[in-house]
GROMACS .gro file of C-alpha atoms in nm:
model
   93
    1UNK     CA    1   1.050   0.020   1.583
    2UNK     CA    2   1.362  -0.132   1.389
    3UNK     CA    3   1.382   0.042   1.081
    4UNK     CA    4   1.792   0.042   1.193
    5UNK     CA    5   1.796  -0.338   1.156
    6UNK     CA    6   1.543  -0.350   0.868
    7UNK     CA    7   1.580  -0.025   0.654
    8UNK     CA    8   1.397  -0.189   0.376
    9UNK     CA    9   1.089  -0.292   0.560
   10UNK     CA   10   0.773  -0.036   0.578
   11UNK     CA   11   0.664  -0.093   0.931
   12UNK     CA   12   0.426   0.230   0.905
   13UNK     CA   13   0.238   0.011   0.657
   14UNK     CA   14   0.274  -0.307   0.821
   15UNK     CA   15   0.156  -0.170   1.200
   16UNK     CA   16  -0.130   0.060   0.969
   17UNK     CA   17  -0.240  -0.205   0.717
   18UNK     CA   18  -0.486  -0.244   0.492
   19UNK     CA   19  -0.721   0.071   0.518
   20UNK     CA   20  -0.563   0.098   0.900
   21UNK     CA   21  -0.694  -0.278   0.995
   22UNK     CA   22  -0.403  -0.394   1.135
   23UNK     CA   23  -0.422  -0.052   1.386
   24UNK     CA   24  -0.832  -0.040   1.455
   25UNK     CA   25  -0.816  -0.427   1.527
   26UNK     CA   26  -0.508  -0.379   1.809
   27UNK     CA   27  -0.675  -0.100   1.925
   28UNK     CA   28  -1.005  -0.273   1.978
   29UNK     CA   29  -0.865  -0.591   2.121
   30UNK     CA   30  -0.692  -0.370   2.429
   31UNK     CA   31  -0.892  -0.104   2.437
   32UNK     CA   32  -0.620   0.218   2.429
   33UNK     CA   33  -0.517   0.426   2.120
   34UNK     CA   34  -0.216   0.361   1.972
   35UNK     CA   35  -0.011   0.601   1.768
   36UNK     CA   36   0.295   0.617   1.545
   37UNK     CA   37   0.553   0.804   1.613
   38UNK     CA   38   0.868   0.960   1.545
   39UNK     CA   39   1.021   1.016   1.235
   40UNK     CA   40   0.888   0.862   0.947
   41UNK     CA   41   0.574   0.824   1.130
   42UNK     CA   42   0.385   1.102   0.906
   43UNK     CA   43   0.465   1.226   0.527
   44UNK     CA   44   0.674   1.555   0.589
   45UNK     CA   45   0.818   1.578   0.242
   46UNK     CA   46   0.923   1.931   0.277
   47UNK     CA   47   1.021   1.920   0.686
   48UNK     CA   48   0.800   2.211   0.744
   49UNK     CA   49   0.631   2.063   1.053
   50UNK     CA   50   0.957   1.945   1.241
   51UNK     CA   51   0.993   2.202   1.520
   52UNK     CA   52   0.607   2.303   1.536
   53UNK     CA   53   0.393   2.259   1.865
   54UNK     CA   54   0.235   1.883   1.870
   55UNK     CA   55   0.517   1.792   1.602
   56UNK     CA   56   0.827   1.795   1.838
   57UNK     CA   57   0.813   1.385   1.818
   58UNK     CA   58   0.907   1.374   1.456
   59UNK     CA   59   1.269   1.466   1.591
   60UNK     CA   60   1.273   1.131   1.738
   61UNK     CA   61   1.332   0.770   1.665
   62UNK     CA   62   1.045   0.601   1.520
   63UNK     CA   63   0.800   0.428   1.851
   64UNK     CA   64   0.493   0.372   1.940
   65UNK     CA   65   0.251   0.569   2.204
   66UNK     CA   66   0.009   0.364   2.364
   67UNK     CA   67  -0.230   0.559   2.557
   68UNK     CA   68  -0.540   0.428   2.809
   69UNK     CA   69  -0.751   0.555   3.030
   70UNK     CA   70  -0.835   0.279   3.235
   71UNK     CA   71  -0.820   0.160   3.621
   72UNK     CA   72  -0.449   0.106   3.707
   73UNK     CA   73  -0.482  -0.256   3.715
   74UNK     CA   74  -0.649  -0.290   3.401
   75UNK     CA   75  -0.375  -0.072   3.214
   76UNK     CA   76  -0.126  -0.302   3.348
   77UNK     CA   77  -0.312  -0.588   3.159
   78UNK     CA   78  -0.363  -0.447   2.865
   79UNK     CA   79  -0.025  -0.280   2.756
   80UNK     CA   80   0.092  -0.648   2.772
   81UNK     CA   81  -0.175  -0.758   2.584
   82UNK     CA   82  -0.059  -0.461   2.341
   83UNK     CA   83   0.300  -0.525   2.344
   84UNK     CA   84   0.256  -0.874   2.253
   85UNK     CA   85   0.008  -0.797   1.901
   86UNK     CA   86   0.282  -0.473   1.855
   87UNK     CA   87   0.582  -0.729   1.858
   88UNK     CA   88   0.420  -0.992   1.605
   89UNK     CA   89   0.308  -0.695   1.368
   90UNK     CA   90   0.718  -0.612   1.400
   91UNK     CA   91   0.846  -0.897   1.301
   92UNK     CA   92   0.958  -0.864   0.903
   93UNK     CA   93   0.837  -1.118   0.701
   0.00000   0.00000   0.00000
């Protein structure tokens, strides 16, 4: 995710949209869960969770985690299909 490039833009809200469209329609389309991650990717106002088990990612640059459980050729498919909605929904308008 470029939040270097764009600091201004929100692309939590823009990959989330309204009432998480944007996310359950991706999601849908290919078939995997995607997930936001990194920092940024959750409100940790008072950085109480960085550090805790299942919160070590909020350490890291904000990305994306696509995960599938799918035949091997399938996968292969579909994170392309994924990367190419991810890439439009990161474009800033």
């Amino acid at each position: 995710i470029p939040i270097d490039t764009y600091p201004n833009f929100n692309f939590v809200g823009r990959l989330l949209g309204p009432l998480l469209n944007s996310l359950k329609r991706v999601e849908a389309t290919i078939g995997c869960h995607v997930y936001i991650r990194g920092k940024w990717s959750i409100k940790d106002i008072d950085k109480k969770l960085r550090g805790r088990p299942c919160y070590e990612h909020l350490n890291d640059a904000p990305h994306i985690l696509i995960e599938a459980y799918l035949p091997t050729n399938v996968i292969v498919i579909r994170l392309r299909q994924a990367q190419q909605i991810i890439k439009e929904l990161l474009k800033p308008m």
